[in-house]
Coordinates of C-alpha atoms in Angstrom, one line a residue:
X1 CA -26.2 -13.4 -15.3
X2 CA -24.9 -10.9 -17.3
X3 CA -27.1 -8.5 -19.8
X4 CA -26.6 -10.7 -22.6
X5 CA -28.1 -13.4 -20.5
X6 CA -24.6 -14.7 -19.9
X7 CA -24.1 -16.9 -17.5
X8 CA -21.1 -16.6 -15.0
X9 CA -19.6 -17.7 -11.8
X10 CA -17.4 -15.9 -9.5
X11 CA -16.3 -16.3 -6.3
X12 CA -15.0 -13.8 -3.4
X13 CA -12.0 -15.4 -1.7
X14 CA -10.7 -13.9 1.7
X15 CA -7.8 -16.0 2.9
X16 CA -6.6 -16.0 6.2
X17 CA -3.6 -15.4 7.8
X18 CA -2.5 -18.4 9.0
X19 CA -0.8 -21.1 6.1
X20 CA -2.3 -24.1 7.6
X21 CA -5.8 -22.6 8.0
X22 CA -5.5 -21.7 4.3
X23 CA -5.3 -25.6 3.2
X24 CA -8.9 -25.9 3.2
X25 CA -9.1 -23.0 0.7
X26 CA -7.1 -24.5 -1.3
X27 CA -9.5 -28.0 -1.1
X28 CA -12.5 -25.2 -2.0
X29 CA -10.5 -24.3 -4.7
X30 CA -10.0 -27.2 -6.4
X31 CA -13.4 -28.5 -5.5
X32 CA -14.7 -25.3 -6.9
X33 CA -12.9 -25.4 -10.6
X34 CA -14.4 -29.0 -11.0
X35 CA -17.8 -27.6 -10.5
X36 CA -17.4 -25.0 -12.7
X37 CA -14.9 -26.6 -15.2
X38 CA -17.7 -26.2 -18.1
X39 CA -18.5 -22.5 -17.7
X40 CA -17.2 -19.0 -17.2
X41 CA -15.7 -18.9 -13.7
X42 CA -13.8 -16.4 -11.7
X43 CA -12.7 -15.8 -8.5
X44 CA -11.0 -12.6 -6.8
X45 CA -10.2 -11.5 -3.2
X46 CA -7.5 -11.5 -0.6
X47 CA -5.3 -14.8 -0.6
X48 CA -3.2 -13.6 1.6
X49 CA -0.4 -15.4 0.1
X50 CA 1.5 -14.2 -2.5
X51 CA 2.6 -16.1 -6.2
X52 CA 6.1 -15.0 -7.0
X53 CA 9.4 -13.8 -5.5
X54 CA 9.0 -10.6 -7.5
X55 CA 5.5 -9.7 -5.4
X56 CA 6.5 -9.2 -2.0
X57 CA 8.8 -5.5 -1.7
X58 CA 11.6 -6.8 0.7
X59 CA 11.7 -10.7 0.5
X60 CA 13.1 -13.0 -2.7
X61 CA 12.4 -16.3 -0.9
X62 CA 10.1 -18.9 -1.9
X63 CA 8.0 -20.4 0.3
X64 CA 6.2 -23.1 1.4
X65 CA 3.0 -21.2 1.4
X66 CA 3.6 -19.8 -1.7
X67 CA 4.3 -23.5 -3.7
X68 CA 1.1 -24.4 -2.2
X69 CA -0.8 -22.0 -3.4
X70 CA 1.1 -22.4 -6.5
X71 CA 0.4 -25.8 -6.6
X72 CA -3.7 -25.4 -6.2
X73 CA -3.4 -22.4 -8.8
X74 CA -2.2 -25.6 -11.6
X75 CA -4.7 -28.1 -10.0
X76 CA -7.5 -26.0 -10.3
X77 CA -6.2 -24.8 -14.0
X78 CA -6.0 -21.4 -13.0
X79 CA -4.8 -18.4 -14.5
X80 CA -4.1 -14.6 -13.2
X81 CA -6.3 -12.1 -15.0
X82 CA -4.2 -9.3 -16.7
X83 CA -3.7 -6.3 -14.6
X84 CA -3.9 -3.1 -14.1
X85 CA -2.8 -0.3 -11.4
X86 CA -0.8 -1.1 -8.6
X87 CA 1.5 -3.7 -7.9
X88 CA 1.2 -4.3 -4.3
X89 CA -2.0 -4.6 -2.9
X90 CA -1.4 -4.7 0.4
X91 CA 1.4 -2.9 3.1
X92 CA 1.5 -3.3 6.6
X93 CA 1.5 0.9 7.4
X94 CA 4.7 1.3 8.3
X95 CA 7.5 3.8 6.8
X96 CA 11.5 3.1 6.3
X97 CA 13.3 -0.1 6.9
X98 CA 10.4 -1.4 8.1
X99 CA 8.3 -0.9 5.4
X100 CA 6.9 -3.8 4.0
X101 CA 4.4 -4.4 0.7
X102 CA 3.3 -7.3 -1.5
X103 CA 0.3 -8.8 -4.1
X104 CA -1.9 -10.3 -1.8
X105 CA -5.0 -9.8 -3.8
X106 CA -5.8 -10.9 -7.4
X107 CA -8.2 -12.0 -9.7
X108 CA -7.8 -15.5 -11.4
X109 CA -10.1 -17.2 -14.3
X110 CA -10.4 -20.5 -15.9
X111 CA -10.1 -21.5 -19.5
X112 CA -14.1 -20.5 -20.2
X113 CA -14.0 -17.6 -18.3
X114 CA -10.6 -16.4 -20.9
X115 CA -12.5 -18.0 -23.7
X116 CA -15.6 -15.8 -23.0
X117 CA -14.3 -12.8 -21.8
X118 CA -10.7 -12.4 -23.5
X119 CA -10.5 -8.8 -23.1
X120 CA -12.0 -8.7 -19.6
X121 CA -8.6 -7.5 -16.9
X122 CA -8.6 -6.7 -13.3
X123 CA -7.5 -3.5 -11.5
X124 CA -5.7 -2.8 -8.1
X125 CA -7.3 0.4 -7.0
X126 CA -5.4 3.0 -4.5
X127 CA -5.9 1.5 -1.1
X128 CA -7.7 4.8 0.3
X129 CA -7.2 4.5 3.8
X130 CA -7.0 1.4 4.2
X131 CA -4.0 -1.2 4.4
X132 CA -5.2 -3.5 1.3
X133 CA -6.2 -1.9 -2.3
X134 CA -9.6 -3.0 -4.0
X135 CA -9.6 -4.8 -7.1
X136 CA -12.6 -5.1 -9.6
X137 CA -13.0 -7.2 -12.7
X138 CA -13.2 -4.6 -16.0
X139 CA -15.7 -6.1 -18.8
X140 CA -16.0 -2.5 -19.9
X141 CA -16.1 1.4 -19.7
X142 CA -19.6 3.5 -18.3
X143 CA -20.0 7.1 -18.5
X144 CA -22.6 9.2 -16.2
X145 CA -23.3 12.1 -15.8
X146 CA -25.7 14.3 -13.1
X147 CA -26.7 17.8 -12.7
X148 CA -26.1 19.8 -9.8
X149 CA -29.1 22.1 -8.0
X150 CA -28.8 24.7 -5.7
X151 CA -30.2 24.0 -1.8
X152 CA -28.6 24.6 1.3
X153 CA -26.2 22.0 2.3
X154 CA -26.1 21.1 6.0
X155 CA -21.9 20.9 6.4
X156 CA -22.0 24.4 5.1
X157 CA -23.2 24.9 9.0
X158 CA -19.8 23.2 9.9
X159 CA -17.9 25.7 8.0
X160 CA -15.5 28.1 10.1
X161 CA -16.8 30.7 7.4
X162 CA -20.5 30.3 7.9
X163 CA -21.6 32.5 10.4
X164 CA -19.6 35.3 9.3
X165 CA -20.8 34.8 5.3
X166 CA -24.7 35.0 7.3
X167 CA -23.9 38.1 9.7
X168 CA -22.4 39.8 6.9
X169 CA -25.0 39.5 4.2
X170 CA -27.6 40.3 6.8
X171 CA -26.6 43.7 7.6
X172 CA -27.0 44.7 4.2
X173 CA -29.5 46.9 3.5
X174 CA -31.7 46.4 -0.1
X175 CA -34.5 49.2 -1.3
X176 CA -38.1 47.7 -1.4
X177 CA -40.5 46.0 0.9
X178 CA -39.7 43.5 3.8
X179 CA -40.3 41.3 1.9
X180 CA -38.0 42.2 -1.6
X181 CA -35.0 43.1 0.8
X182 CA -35.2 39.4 2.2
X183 CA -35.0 38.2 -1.4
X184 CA -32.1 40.1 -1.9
X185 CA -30.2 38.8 1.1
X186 CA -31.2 35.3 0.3
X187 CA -30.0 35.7 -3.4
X188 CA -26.9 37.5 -1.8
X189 CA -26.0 34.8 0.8
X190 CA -26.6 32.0 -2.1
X191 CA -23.5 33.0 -4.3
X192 CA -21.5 33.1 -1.2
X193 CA -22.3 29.7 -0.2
X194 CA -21.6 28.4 -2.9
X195 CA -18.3 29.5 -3.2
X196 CA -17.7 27.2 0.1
X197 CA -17.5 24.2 -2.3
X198 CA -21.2 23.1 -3.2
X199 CA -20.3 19.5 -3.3
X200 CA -17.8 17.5 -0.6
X201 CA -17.4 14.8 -3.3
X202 CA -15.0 17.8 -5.1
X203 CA -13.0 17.9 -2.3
X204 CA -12.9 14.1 -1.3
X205 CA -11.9 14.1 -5.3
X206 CA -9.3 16.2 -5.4
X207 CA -7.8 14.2 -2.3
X208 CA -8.2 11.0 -3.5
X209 CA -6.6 11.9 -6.7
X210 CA -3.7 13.1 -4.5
X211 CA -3.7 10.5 -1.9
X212 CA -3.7 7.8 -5.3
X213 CA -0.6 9.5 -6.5
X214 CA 1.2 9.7 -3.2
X215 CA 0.5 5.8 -2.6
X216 CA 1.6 5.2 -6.5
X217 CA 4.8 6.6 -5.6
X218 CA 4.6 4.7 -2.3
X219 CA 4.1 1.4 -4.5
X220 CA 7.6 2.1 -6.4
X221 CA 9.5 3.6 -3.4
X222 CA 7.5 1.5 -0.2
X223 CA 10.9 2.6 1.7
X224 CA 10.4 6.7 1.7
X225 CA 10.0 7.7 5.0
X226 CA 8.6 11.8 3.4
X227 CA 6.2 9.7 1.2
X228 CA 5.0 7.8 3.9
X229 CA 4.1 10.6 6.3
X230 CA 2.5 12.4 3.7
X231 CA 0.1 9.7 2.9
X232 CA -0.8 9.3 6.4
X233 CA -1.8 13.5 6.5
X234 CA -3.9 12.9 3.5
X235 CA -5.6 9.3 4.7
X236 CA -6.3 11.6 7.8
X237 CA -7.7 15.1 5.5
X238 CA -9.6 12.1 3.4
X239 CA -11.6 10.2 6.6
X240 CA -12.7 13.3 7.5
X241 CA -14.0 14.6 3.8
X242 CA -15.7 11.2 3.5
X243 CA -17.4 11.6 6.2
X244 CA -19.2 15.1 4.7
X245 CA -19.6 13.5 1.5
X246 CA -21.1 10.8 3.2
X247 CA -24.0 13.2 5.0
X248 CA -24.4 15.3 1.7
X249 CA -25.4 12.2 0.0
X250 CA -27.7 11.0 3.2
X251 CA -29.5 14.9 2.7
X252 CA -29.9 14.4 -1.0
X253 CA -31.1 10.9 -0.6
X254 CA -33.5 12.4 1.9
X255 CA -33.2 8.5 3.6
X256 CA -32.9 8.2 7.1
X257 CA -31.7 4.7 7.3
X258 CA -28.1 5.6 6.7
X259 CA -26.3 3.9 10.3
X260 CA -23.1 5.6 11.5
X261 CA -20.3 4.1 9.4
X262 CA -22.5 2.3 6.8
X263 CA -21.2 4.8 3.5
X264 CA -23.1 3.1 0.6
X265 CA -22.8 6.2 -1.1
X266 CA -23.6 4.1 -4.6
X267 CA -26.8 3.5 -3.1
X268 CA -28.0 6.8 -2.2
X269 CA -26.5 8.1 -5.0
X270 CA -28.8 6.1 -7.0
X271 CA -31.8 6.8 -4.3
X272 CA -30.7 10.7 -4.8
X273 CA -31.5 10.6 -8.7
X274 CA -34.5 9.0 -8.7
X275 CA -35.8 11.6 -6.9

């Protein structure tokens, strides 16, 4: 249900690998668009087929996977959402000859769902580190914003420059009490700090933006064996930055439920300003 008290459908489709194990998808399909024939219905996901000739980097063939799901895509009166952002949503990792990319993830609608929400597209994000690319359905834009105060950050302790910053700001030596000259090193040592970077989030940022651009280039040139190995340096400088973005936001949260691997940053992001 959407704010408007719109009512919609969708549903998350992961396809699997094998064509004949896909043929009951396609029967959920079908069985699916009938159910939902009278109201706004979409479905996105992983297919793991692709549509057209045109969507697959290396190979022109048709095949008979692809005319089946072709076939289910007109049964079920399906259409493709427009898109936006990459091409291929998937490559299997590999650089040179071997190289190999195609649409294997889309976002279809039936004939309420483009009757309701015309304007509504999907978007193939960069893949990140991973081998397929996200997509999302866009109904439209949000803007937020947040504000940024100062407290020690516990990766600053991680930082090769950490110690040193300390030691140095220590053995100054301020006028005043005990307790003024410990002021005056704390209000020291905080601008230094702060020039570490007082957010990881910049710096996974700044890589993702990179990383996006590298594998946009990758999308038009899936054959460059210098684009290739530069993407895998920056999916290896990004795991890492995740991973301090992901305890900066665990701090901030002050939630201790966070499990090794389990980033739902959009969750203590939220749990972060609330407090």
């Amino acid at each position: 249900m959407l704010p408007n008290q719109q009512e919609v459908f969708v549903s998350y489709i992961y396809g699997l690998c094998d064509s004949r194990a896909r043929k009951s998808l396609w029967t959920d399909i079908i069985y699916c668009a009938n159910r939902f024939k009278k109201v706004p219905w979409t479905l996105l996901g992983d297919l793991n087929v692709t549509g057209f000739s045109h969507e697959h980097s290396t190979n022109c063939r048709v095949t008979k996977a692809m005319e089946e799901f072709n076939s289910t895509i007109r049964a079920a009166e399906l259409e493709d959402l427009r898109t936006s952002g990459l091409s291929f949503t998937w490559n299997n990792m590999r650089s040179g000859t071997t190289a190999i990319s195609k649409k294997l993830d889309r976002a279809l609608g039936n004939w309420n769902w483009f009757y309701c929400f015309g304007d509504s597209f999907g978007h193939s994000y960069n893949p990140g580190i991973s081998d397929h690319s996200p997509i999302s359905i866009q109904l439209m834009h949000h803007i937020q914003s947040s504000g940024r105060p100062f407290k020690f950050l516990n990766f600053w302790a991680d930082h090769d420059d950490f110690l040193p910053i300390v030691r140095q700001e220590w053995t100054k030596i301020y006028d005043g009490s005990p307790l003024r000259q410990v002021q005056m090193k704390l209000k020291s040592l905080k601008s230094r700090l702060k020039c570490l970077s007082t957010r990881p989030d910049t710096l996974v940022a700044n890589l993702r933006l990179t990383l996006m651009k590298v594998q946009s280039d990758l999308d038009d040139n899936p054959e460059d064996a210098d684009l290739k190995s530069l993407e895998v340096r920056l999916r290896h400088d990004f795991s890492i930055s995740v991973k301090k973005e992901e305890a900066f936001f665990k701090q901030k949260s002050r939630i201790q439920w966070l499990k090794e691997g389990d980033a739902n940053t959009t969750f203590f992001h939220r749990m972060a300003k609330m407090r």
